[in-house]
Coordinates of C-alpha atoms in Angstrom, one line a residue:
Chain U
M24 CA 0.0 0.0 0.0
T25 CA 1.4 3.4 -0.9
V26 CA 0.2 6.9 -0.1
H27 CA -0.6 8.7 -3.3
L28 CA 1.5 11.7 -3.0
G29 CA 3.7 11.1 -6.0
A30 CA 3.4 12.6 -9.5
V31 CA 0.1 11.9 -11.3
T32 CA 0.8 10.5 -14.7
D33 CA -1.4 10.7 -17.7
D34 CA -2.1 7.0 -17.3
D35 CA -3.4 7.6 -13.7
L36 CA -5.6 10.3 -15.1
R37 CA -7.0 7.9 -17.6
L38 CA -7.6 5.1 -15.1
R39 CA -9.9 7.1 -12.8
P40 CA -12.7 7.8 -15.2
R41 CA -12.6 4.2 -16.3
L42 CA -13.0 3.1 -12.7
D43 CA -15.8 5.5 -12.2
D44 CA -17.4 4.0 -15.2
L45 CA -17.0 0.5 -14.0
Y46 CA -18.5 1.1 -10.5
A47 CA -21.3 3.2 -12.0
T48 CA -22.1 0.4 -14.4
Y49 CA -22.0 -2.1 -11.6
T50 CA -24.5 -0.2 -9.6
H51 CA -26.7 0.6 -12.6
L52 CA -27.1 -3.0 -13.7
L53 CA -27.9 -4.2 -10.2
E54 CA -30.5 -1.6 -9.7
H55 CA -32.2 -2.2 -13.0
D56 CA -32.3 -5.9 -12.2
R57 CA -30.0 -6.7 -15.1
L58 CA -28.2 -9.5 -13.3
E59 CA -27.2 -11.4 -16.4
D60 CA -25.4 -8.3 -17.8
W61 CA -23.9 -7.7 -14.4
L62 CA -22.2 -11.1 -14.6
D63 CA -20.2 -9.7 -17.5
L64 CA -18.4 -7.3 -15.1
F65 CA -16.6 -10.3 -13.6
T66 CA -13.7 -12.4 -14.9
T67 CA -14.5 -16.1 -15.3
D68 CA -12.5 -17.0 -12.2
A69 CA -13.7 -14.0 -10.1
D70 CA -14.0 -14.3 -6.4
Y71 CA -17.1 -12.5 -5.0
R72 CA -17.8 -12.4 -1.3
L73 CA -20.2 -10.5 0.9
T74 CA -19.1 -10.7 4.5
A75 CA -19.2 -9.0 7.9
R76 CA -16.2 -6.8 8.8
E77 CA -15.6 -8.9 11.9
N78 CA -15.2 -12.0 9.9
F79 CA -13.1 -10.3 7.3
E80 CA -10.6 -8.8 9.8
R81 CA -10.2 -12.0 11.7
G82 CA -9.6 -14.0 8.6
F83 CA -12.6 -16.2 9.0
E84 CA -13.9 -17.9 5.9
L85 CA -17.5 -17.3 7.0
A86 CA -19.4 -15.3 4.4
T87 CA -23.0 -14.3 3.8
I88 CA -22.5 -14.9 0.1
R89 CA -19.4 -16.6 -1.4
C90 CA -19.0 -17.3 -5.1
E91 CA -15.6 -18.5 -6.3
S92 CA -16.2 -18.1 -10.0
R93 CA -18.5 -16.3 -12.5
A94 CA -20.3 -19.7 -13.0
M95 CA -21.1 -19.8 -9.3
L96 CA -22.3 -16.2 -9.5
A97 CA -24.5 -17.2 -12.5
D98 CA -26.0 -20.0 -10.4
R99 CA -26.8 -17.5 -7.7
V100 CA -28.4 -15.2 -10.3
R101 CA -30.6 -18.1 -11.5
A102 CA -31.6 -18.9 -7.9
I103 CA -32.7 -15.3 -7.5
R104 CA -34.6 -15.5 -10.7
E105 CA -36.4 -18.7 -9.6
T106 CA -37.3 -17.6 -6.1
Q107 CA -38.9 -14.3 -7.1
F108 CA -39.8 -13.5 -3.5
F109 CA -39.0 -9.9 -3.8
L110 CA -40.7 -7.7 -1.4
P111 CA -41.6 -4.3 -2.7
R112 CA -38.4 -2.8 -1.6
V113 CA -35.8 -0.7 -3.5
M114 CA -32.1 -0.7 -2.7
R115 CA -30.1 2.3 -3.7
R116 CA -26.3 2.1 -3.7
F117 CA -23.9 5.0 -3.1
V118 CA -20.2 4.4 -3.8
S119 CA -17.6 6.9 -2.7
G120 CA -13.8 7.2 -2.3
I121 CA -12.7 4.9 -5.1
Y122 CA -9.0 4.5 -4.2
V123 CA -6.3 2.7 -6.2
E124 CA -4.1 1.0 -3.6
G125 CA -1.6 -0.2 -6.2
G126 CA -1.1 -2.3 -9.3
D127 CA -0.6 -1.7 -13.0
A128 CA -2.2 -2.4 -16.3
E129 CA -0.6 -5.9 -16.7
R130 CA -1.4 -7.3 -13.2
G131 CA -4.5 -5.2 -12.5
W132 CA -5.2 -2.8 -9.7
E133 CA -6.2 -3.2 -6.1
V134 CA -9.1 -0.9 -5.6
S135 CA -11.1 0.0 -2.6
A136 CA -14.3 2.1 -2.1
N137 CA -17.0 2.7 0.4
F138 CA -20.5 1.7 -0.2
L139 CA -23.8 2.7 1.3
V140 CA -27.1 0.9 0.6
V141 CA -30.3 2.8 1.4
E142 CA -33.5 0.7 1.5
S143 CA -37.0 2.0 0.7
T144 CA -40.2 0.1 1.3
E145 CA -43.8 1.1 0.8
D146 CA -44.7 2.0 4.3
A147 CA -41.7 3.4 6.1
P148 CA -39.1 6.2 5.6
S149 CA -36.0 5.2 3.7
T150 CA -33.3 3.9 6.0
V151 CA -29.6 3.0 5.9
H152 CA -29.6 -0.7 5.1
L153 CA -25.9 -1.6 4.8
V154 CA -22.6 0.3 4.9
G155 CA -19.1 -0.9 4.3
A156 CA -16.2 -1.1 1.9
Y157 CA -15.4 -2.9 -1.3
H158 CA -11.9 -4.6 -1.5
D159 CA -11.5 -5.3 -5.2
W160 CA -9.1 -6.4 -7.8
V161 CA -9.8 -4.9 -11.2
V162 CA -8.2 -6.2 -14.4
S163 CA -8.0 -5.0 -17.9
D164 CA -8.5 -7.3 -20.8
E165 CA -5.9 -7.8 -23.5
D166 CA -6.6 -4.8 -25.7
A167 CA -6.9 -2.7 -22.5
A168 CA -10.5 -1.7 -23.5
T169 CA -12.6 -3.3 -20.7
L170 CA -12.2 -3.4 -17.0
R171 CA -13.6 -6.3 -15.0
F172 CA -13.6 -7.5 -11.3
A173 CA -11.3 -10.4 -10.7
R174 CA -12.1 -10.1 -7.0
K175 CA -14.9 -8.3 -5.2
L176 CA -15.1 -8.4 -1.5
C177 CA -18.1 -6.5 0.0
V178 CA -17.3 -6.1 3.7
Y179 CA -20.2 -4.6 5.7
D180 CA -19.5 -2.8 9.0
S181 CA -22.4 -3.9 11.3
P182 CA -22.2 -7.4 12.5
L183 CA -26.0 -7.6 12.4
V184 CA -26.6 -9.6 9.3
P185 CA -29.6 -8.1 7.4
T186 CA -31.9 -11.0 6.7
S187 CA -32.9 -9.5 3.4
V188 CA -29.5 -9.7 1.8
I189 CA -30.3 -12.1 -1.0
Y190 CA -29.3 -9.7 -3.6
P191 CA -25.7 -8.8 -4.4
V192 CA -24.3 -5.6 -2.9
Chain G
M23 CA -29.4 1.0 -23.2
T24 CA -26.0 -0.6 -23.7
V25 CA -23.6 -2.2 -21.2
H26 CA -20.4 -0.2 -21.1
L27 CA -18.0 -3.0 -21.9
G28 CA -16.6 -1.5 -25.1
A29 CA -13.4 0.5 -25.7
V30 CA -13.2 3.7 -23.8
T31 CA -12.4 6.6 -26.2
D32 CA -10.7 9.8 -25.3
D33 CA -14.1 11.5 -25.8
D34 CA -15.6 9.3 -23.2
L35 CA -12.8 10.1 -20.8
R36 CA -13.4 13.8 -21.4
L37 CA -17.2 13.5 -20.8
R38 CA -17.0 12.1 -17.3
P39 CA -15.2 15.0 -15.6
R40 CA -17.6 17.4 -17.4
L41 CA -20.6 15.5 -16.1
D42 CA -19.0 15.4 -12.6
D43 CA -18.7 19.1 -12.9
L44 CA -22.3 19.6 -13.9
Y45 CA -23.8 17.5 -11.1
A46 CA -21.5 19.1 -8.5
T47 CA -22.4 22.5 -9.7
Y48 CA -26.1 21.6 -9.6
T49 CA -25.8 20.5 -5.9
H50 CA -23.6 23.4 -5.0
L51 CA -26.0 26.1 -6.3
L52 CA -29.1 24.5 -4.6
E53 CA -27.3 24.2 -1.3
H54 CA -26.1 27.8 -1.4
D55 CA -29.6 29.0 -2.2
R56 CA -28.4 30.3 -5.6
L57 CA -31.6 29.3 -7.3
E58 CA -31.4 32.0 -10.0
D59 CA -28.0 30.7 -11.1
W60 CA -29.2 27.2 -10.8
L61 CA -31.8 27.9 -13.6
D62 CA -28.9 28.4 -15.9
L63 CA -28.2 24.7 -15.7
F64 CA -31.3 24.0 -17.7
T65 CA -32.2 24.5 -21.4
T66 CA -35.0 26.9 -22.2
D67 CA -37.4 24.0 -23.0
A68 CA -36.2 21.7 -20.2
D69 CA -38.5 19.2 -18.5
Y70 CA -38.1 19.0 -14.7
R71 CA -40.0 16.6 -12.6
L72 CA -40.0 15.3 -9.1
T73 CA -42.1 12.2 -8.8
A74 CA -42.5 9.0 -6.8
R75 CA -41.0 5.8 -8.3
E76 CA -44.4 4.2 -8.2
N77 CA -45.9 6.9 -10.5
F78 CA -42.8 7.0 -12.7
E79 CA -42.9 3.2 -13.3
R80 CA -46.6 3.0 -14.0
G81 CA -46.3 5.9 -16.4
F82 CA -48.6 8.2 -14.4
E83 CA -48.3 11.9 -15.0
L84 CA -48.7 12.7 -11.3
A85 CA -45.7 14.5 -10.0
T86 CA -44.8 16.4 -6.8
I87 CA -43.2 19.1 -8.9
R88 CA -43.6 19.4 -12.7
C89 CA -42.1 22.2 -14.8
E90 CA -42.1 21.9 -18.5
S91 CA -39.7 24.8 -19.3
R92 CA -37.1 26.9 -17.7
A93 CA -39.6 29.7 -17.5
M94 CA -41.9 27.5 -15.3
L95 CA -38.9 26.6 -13.2
A96 CA -38.2 30.3 -12.8
D97 CA -41.8 30.9 -11.7
R98 CA -41.2 28.2 -9.1
V99 CA -38.0 29.9 -7.9
R100 CA -39.9 33.2 -7.6
A101 CA -42.6 31.4 -5.5
I102 CA -40.0 30.0 -3.2
R103 CA -38.4 33.4 -2.8
E104 CA -41.8 35.0 -2.0
T105 CA -43.0 32.4 0.5
Q106 CA -39.8 32.3 2.6
F107 CA -41.3 29.9 5.0
F108 CA -38.1 28.0 5.4
L109 CA -37.8 26.1 8.6
P110 CA -34.3 26.0 10.0
R111 CA -33.4 22.9 8.1
V112 CA -30.5 22.0 5.9
M113 CA -30.7 19.5 3.0
R114 CA -27.4 17.9 1.9
R115 CA -27.3 16.0 -1.4
F116 CA -25.1 13.1 -2.3
V117 CA -25.0 12.0 -6.0
S118 CA -23.4 8.7 -6.9
G119 CA -23.0 6.4 -9.9
I120 CA -23.3 8.9 -12.7
Y121 CA -23.9 6.6 -15.6
V122 CA -24.1 7.4 -19.3
E123 CA -26.8 5.3 -20.9
G124 CA -26.2 6.4 -24.4
G125 CA -26.1 9.4 -26.7
D126 CA -23.5 11.6 -28.4
A127 CA -22.3 15.2 -28.5
E128 CA -24.9 16.1 -31.2
R129 CA -28.1 14.7 -29.6
G130 CA -26.9 14.8 -26.0
W131 CA -26.6 12.0 -23.5
E132 CA -29.0 10.0 -21.4
V133 CA -27.5 10.1 -18.0
S134 CA -28.7 8.5 -14.7
A135 CA -27.4 8.8 -11.2
N136 CA -28.5 8.0 -7.6
F137 CA -29.3 10.8 -5.2
L138 CA -29.5 10.8 -1.4
V139 CA -30.8 13.9 0.5
V140 CA -29.9 14.0 4.2
E141 CA -31.9 16.5 6.3
S142 CA -30.7 18.3 9.4
T143 CA -32.8 20.4 11.8
E144 CA -31.9 22.1 15.0
D145 CA -33.2 19.6 17.5
A146 CA -32.8 16.1 16.1
P147 CA -30.1 13.9 14.6
S148 CA -29.6 14.1 10.8
T149 CA -31.8 11.7 8.9
V150 CA -32.3 10.3 5.4
H151 CA -34.8 12.6 3.8
L152 CA -35.2 11.3 0.3
V153 CA -33.4 8.7 -1.9
G154 CA -33.9 7.9 -5.5
A155 CA -32.5 8.3 -9.0
Y156 CA -32.1 11.0 -11.6
H157 CA -33.1 10.2 -15.2
D158 CA -31.6 13.0 -17.2
W159 CA -30.9 14.2 -20.6
V160 CA -27.8 16.3 -20.9
V161 CA -27.0 18.5 -23.9
S162 CA -24.0 20.4 -25.0
D163 CA -24.3 23.9 -26.5
E164 CA -23.0 24.8 -29.9
D165 CA -19.4 25.4 -29.1
A166 CA -19.4 22.2 -26.9
A167 CA -18.3 24.3 -23.9
T168 CA -21.3 24.0 -21.6
L169 CA -23.5 21.1 -20.5
R170 CA -27.1 21.7 -19.5
F171 CA -30.1 19.6 -18.5
A172 CA -32.7 19.3 -21.2
R173 CA -34.6 16.8 -19.0
K174 CA -34.3 16.1 -15.3
L175 CA -36.5 13.5 -13.7
C176 CA -36.0 13.1 -10.0
V177 CA -37.6 9.9 -9.0
Y178 CA -37.7 9.1 -5.3
D179 CA -38.1 5.6 -4.0
S180 CA -40.4 5.8 -1.0
P181 CA -44.1 6.5 -1.9
L182 CA -44.4 8.5 1.3
V183 CA -44.3 12.1 -0.1
P184 CA -42.3 14.3 2.3
T185 CA -44.4 17.3 3.0
S186 CA -41.3 19.5 3.2
V187 CA -40.4 19.0 -0.5
I188 CA -40.9 22.6 -1.7
Y189 CA -37.3 22.9 -2.7
P190 CA -35.9 21.2 -5.9
V191 CA -34.0 17.9 -5.4
Chain P
M16 CA -17.5 32.4 -6.7
T17 CA -18.3 31.7 -10.3
V18 CA -20.9 29.5 -11.9
H19 CA -19.1 26.9 -14.0
L20 CA -20.8 27.5 -17.3
G21 CA -17.7 28.5 -19.2
A22 CA -15.5 26.4 -21.5
V23 CA -13.9 23.4 -19.9
T24 CA -10.2 23.5 -20.6
D25 CA -7.8 20.5 -20.6
D26 CA -6.4 21.8 -17.3
D27 CA -9.8 21.7 -15.7
L28 CA -10.2 18.1 -17.0
R29 CA -6.9 17.2 -15.4
L30 CA -7.7 18.8 -12.1
R31 CA -10.8 16.8 -11.3
P32 CA -9.3 13.3 -11.2
R33 CA -6.5 14.7 -9.1
L34 CA -9.0 16.1 -6.6
D35 CA -10.9 12.8 -6.7
D36 CA -7.6 11.2 -5.8
L37 CA -6.9 13.6 -3.0
Y38 CA -10.3 13.2 -1.3
A39 CA -10.3 9.4 -1.8
T40 CA -6.8 9.2 -0.2
Y41 CA -8.0 11.4 2.7
T42 CA -10.9 9.1 3.4
H43 CA -8.9 5.9 2.9
L44 CA -6.1 6.9 5.3
L45 CA -8.5 8.0 8.1
E46 CA -10.5 4.7 7.8
H47 CA -7.4 2.6 7.9
D48 CA -6.2 4.4 11.0
R49 CA -3.2 5.7 9.1
L50 CA -3.2 9.0 10.8
E51 CA 0.5 9.7 10.5
D52 CA 0.3 9.3 6.7
W53 CA -2.9 11.4 6.7
L54 CA -0.9 14.3 8.2
D55 CA 1.1 14.4 4.9
L56 CA -2.0 15.5 3.1
F57 CA -1.8 18.9 4.8
T58 CA 0.6 21.8 4.3
T59 CA 2.8 22.7 7.3
D60 CA 0.7 25.8 8.0
A61 CA -2.6 24.2 7.3
D62 CA -5.8 25.3 9.1
Y63 CA -8.0 22.4 10.1
R64 CA -11.3 22.9 11.8
L65 CA -14.4 20.9 12.6
T66 CA -17.3 23.1 13.6
A67 CA -21.1 23.4 13.6
R68 CA -22.8 25.1 10.7
E69 CA -24.3 27.6 13.1
N70 CA -20.9 28.7 14.4
F71 CA -19.4 28.8 10.9
E72 CA -22.2 31.0 9.5
R73 CA -22.2 33.4 12.3
G74 CA -18.4 33.8 12.2
F75 CA -17.9 32.4 15.6
E76 CA -14.5 31.1 16.4
L77 CA -15.9 28.2 18.5
A78 CA -14.9 24.9 17.0
T79 CA -15.1 21.2 18.1
I80 CA -11.6 20.7 16.8
R81 CA -9.2 23.5 15.8
C82 CA -5.7 23.0 14.6
E83 CA -3.8 25.9 13.1
S84 CA -0.8 24.0 11.7
R85 CA 0.2 20.5 10.7
A86 CA 2.2 20.3 14.0
M87 CA -1.0 20.9 16.0
L88 CA -2.7 18.2 13.9
A89 CA 0.2 15.9 14.7
D90 CA -0.3 16.7 18.4
R91 CA -3.8 15.7 18.1
V92 CA -2.9 12.4 16.3
R93 CA -0.5 11.6 19.2
A94 CA -3.3 12.3 21.7
I95 CA -5.6 10.0 19.8
R96 CA -2.8 7.3 19.8
E97 CA -2.3 7.7 23.6
T98 CA -5.9 7.7 24.7
Q99 CA -6.9 4.5 22.7
F100 CA -10.4 4.6 24.1
F101 CA -12.0 3.6 20.9
L102 CA -15.3 1.9 21.2
P103 CA -15.8 -0.8 18.7
R104 CA -17.3 1.5 16.2
V105 CA -16.6 2.1 12.5
M106 CA -17.1 5.4 10.8
R107 CA -17.6 5.3 7.0
R108 CA -17.2 8.5 5.0
F109 CA -19.0 9.5 1.8
V110 CA -17.9 12.5 -0.2
S111 CA -19.9 13.9 -3.0
G112 CA -20.1 17.0 -5.2
I113 CA -16.5 18.0 -5.2
Y114 CA -16.8 21.6 -6.6
V115 CA -14.0 24.0 -7.6
E116 CA -15.2 27.4 -6.6
G117 CA -12.2 29.2 -8.1
G118 CA -8.4 29.6 -8.0
D119 CA -5.5 28.5 -10.2
A120 CA -2.4 26.3 -10.1
E121 CA -0.3 29.1 -8.6
R122 CA -2.5 30.2 -5.7
G123 CA -4.4 27.0 -5.2
W124 CA -8.1 26.2 -5.5
E125 CA -11.1 26.8 -3.3
V126 CA -12.9 23.5 -3.2
S127 CA -16.1 22.4 -1.5
A128 CA -17.7 19.0 -1.1
N129 CA -20.4 17.4 0.9
F130 CA -19.6 14.7 3.5
L131 CA -21.7 12.0 5.2
V132 CA -20.3 9.9 8.0
V133 CA -22.2 6.7 8.7
E134 CA -21.5 5.0 12.1
S135 CA -21.7 1.3 12.8
T136 CA -21.4 -0.3 16.2
E137 CA -21.7 -3.9 17.3
D138 CA -25.3 -3.9 18.5
A139 CA -27.3 -1.5 16.5
P140 CA -28.1 -0.8 12.8
S141 CA -25.8 1.6 11.0
T142 CA -26.9 5.2 11.3
V143 CA -26.1 8.7 9.9
H144 CA -23.5 10.1 12.3
L145 CA -22.6 13.4 10.8
V146 CA -23.4 15.3 7.6
G147 CA -22.1 18.6 6.3
A148 CA -19.7 20.3 3.9
Y149 CA -16.0 20.7 3.5
H150 CA -14.8 24.2 2.7
D151 CA -11.2 23.6 1.6
W152 CA -8.2 25.3 0.1
V153 CA -6.1 22.9 -2.0
V154 CA -2.6 23.8 -3.2
S155 CA -0.2 22.1 -5.5
D156 CA 3.5 21.9 -4.7
E157 CA 6.3 23.3 -6.8
D158 CA 6.5 20.6 -9.5
A159 CA 2.7 20.5 -9.6
A160 CA 2.8 16.8 -8.7
T161 CA 1.1 16.7 -5.3
L162 CA -2.1 18.3 -4.0
R163 CA -2.4 19.1 -0.3
F164 CA -4.9 20.9 2.0
A165 CA -3.8 24.3 3.1
R166 CA -7.2 24.7 4.7
K167 CA -9.9 22.2 5.6
L168 CA -13.0 23.4 7.3
C169 CA -15.4 20.5 8.2
V170 CA -18.8 22.1 8.9
Y171 CA -21.5 19.8 10.1
D172 CA -25.2 20.7 9.8
S173 CA -26.8 19.5 13.0
P174 CA -26.0 21.7 16.0
L175 CA -26.1 18.6 18.2
V176 CA -22.4 18.0 18.7
P177 CA -21.8 14.2 18.7
T178 CA -19.9 13.4 21.8
S179 CA -17.9 10.7 20.0
V180 CA -16.2 13.1 17.6
I181 CA -12.6 12.6 18.7
Y182 CA -11.5 11.4 15.3
P183 CA -11.1 13.8 12.4
V184 CA -13.9 14.0 9.8

């Protein structure tokens, strides 16, 4: 981990809008229930996890959701499609502080960001549902055109597991 | 609607900071009560609406605020100036996930983003006031220098209409 | 203060990702408890203040935290290190609407942004802890490589001072 106090290169300046794009696309596809398109944002061997901060920091393997490949994520998407027990609730995601911890175009970049999910139902005011941080690994494909998640760890701060987390964060 | 997995062009990279600028300016002017300057962010025939998600998705015309031109928005600004019944409350806006759904420099761009409004009063902790998404159309003027909203739909998630929404979101 | 409706220059386009970087680094270092590295984001004569909106707008000098140099900030960091009375709580920061009010590379830039701090403890749902705006002055060092805060005013909206504010915002 390095503190970003060095010179900002043109490549750095080019990376940020691409990351902004990636995270905005991620949120957009989830919130428009385009889960099959959302899968395309992951590499085939991507590691996706949703876990409590407590477990993450102690190195526990326990996770609310754990998918070790895009195929496993696709299974989960199919399960969501088949259950269809959605309550009339809306989840709205806010991502802030996208931070490049290190890496390069060849290996990919370690990227973190904070997320906030606000929930709205029909009969109550909107409330904070989940807050935490992404700990991601973002890679670029061969022709450097597309960014994808090779790893996406969604670590939420409160140890109270929301029972309604059936949808990816 | 297309998924942004294609090559990122230099033009795309130039658009994002300009959009960031536009949305930050929008928020800044509202929160500094500079409503007359805020009007300048709209085209003369701009469509501004604040509506509940339920109405928006069912195609209802019902809206909490509806202005079909900048002149109508200006009327509303004058009405706000004349009423002056502001309670000592502060609204703080957070915009995340600015996403370009499509478009080009000539026609403009369809842009969406999530918004969160947090309200603070004198005698209670700050609370989530309103959460939802913007569904906007952003156009560039002739010399491609200035971006403006040709359409701004502010769709909030909770069907409970906050009675204090007299100020634009 | 000027409304940003003018032409966007290449320099403007280069400034925004650098500011995004600065604010993301600021948040990242605080949330990883890297307070000593965080000090490096300030100039030696930096003015840091955390104050209620009410005090700020009336021009009162009263502040919850006031440090008039990086050395004073360093003292505060040492005090935080020595007390170690942290409750098991996590603060998560969201920064939105980074807005350049004016300035240039030589003098620096007046920059404002909204902040939201969400608090999570072990036995309660996550809640809005603090919301407000930064009123900053950002300067570039001689070789224009590094941005730092010469002034950082953190103005929170609710006059209820959270007793747990011992950590910088």
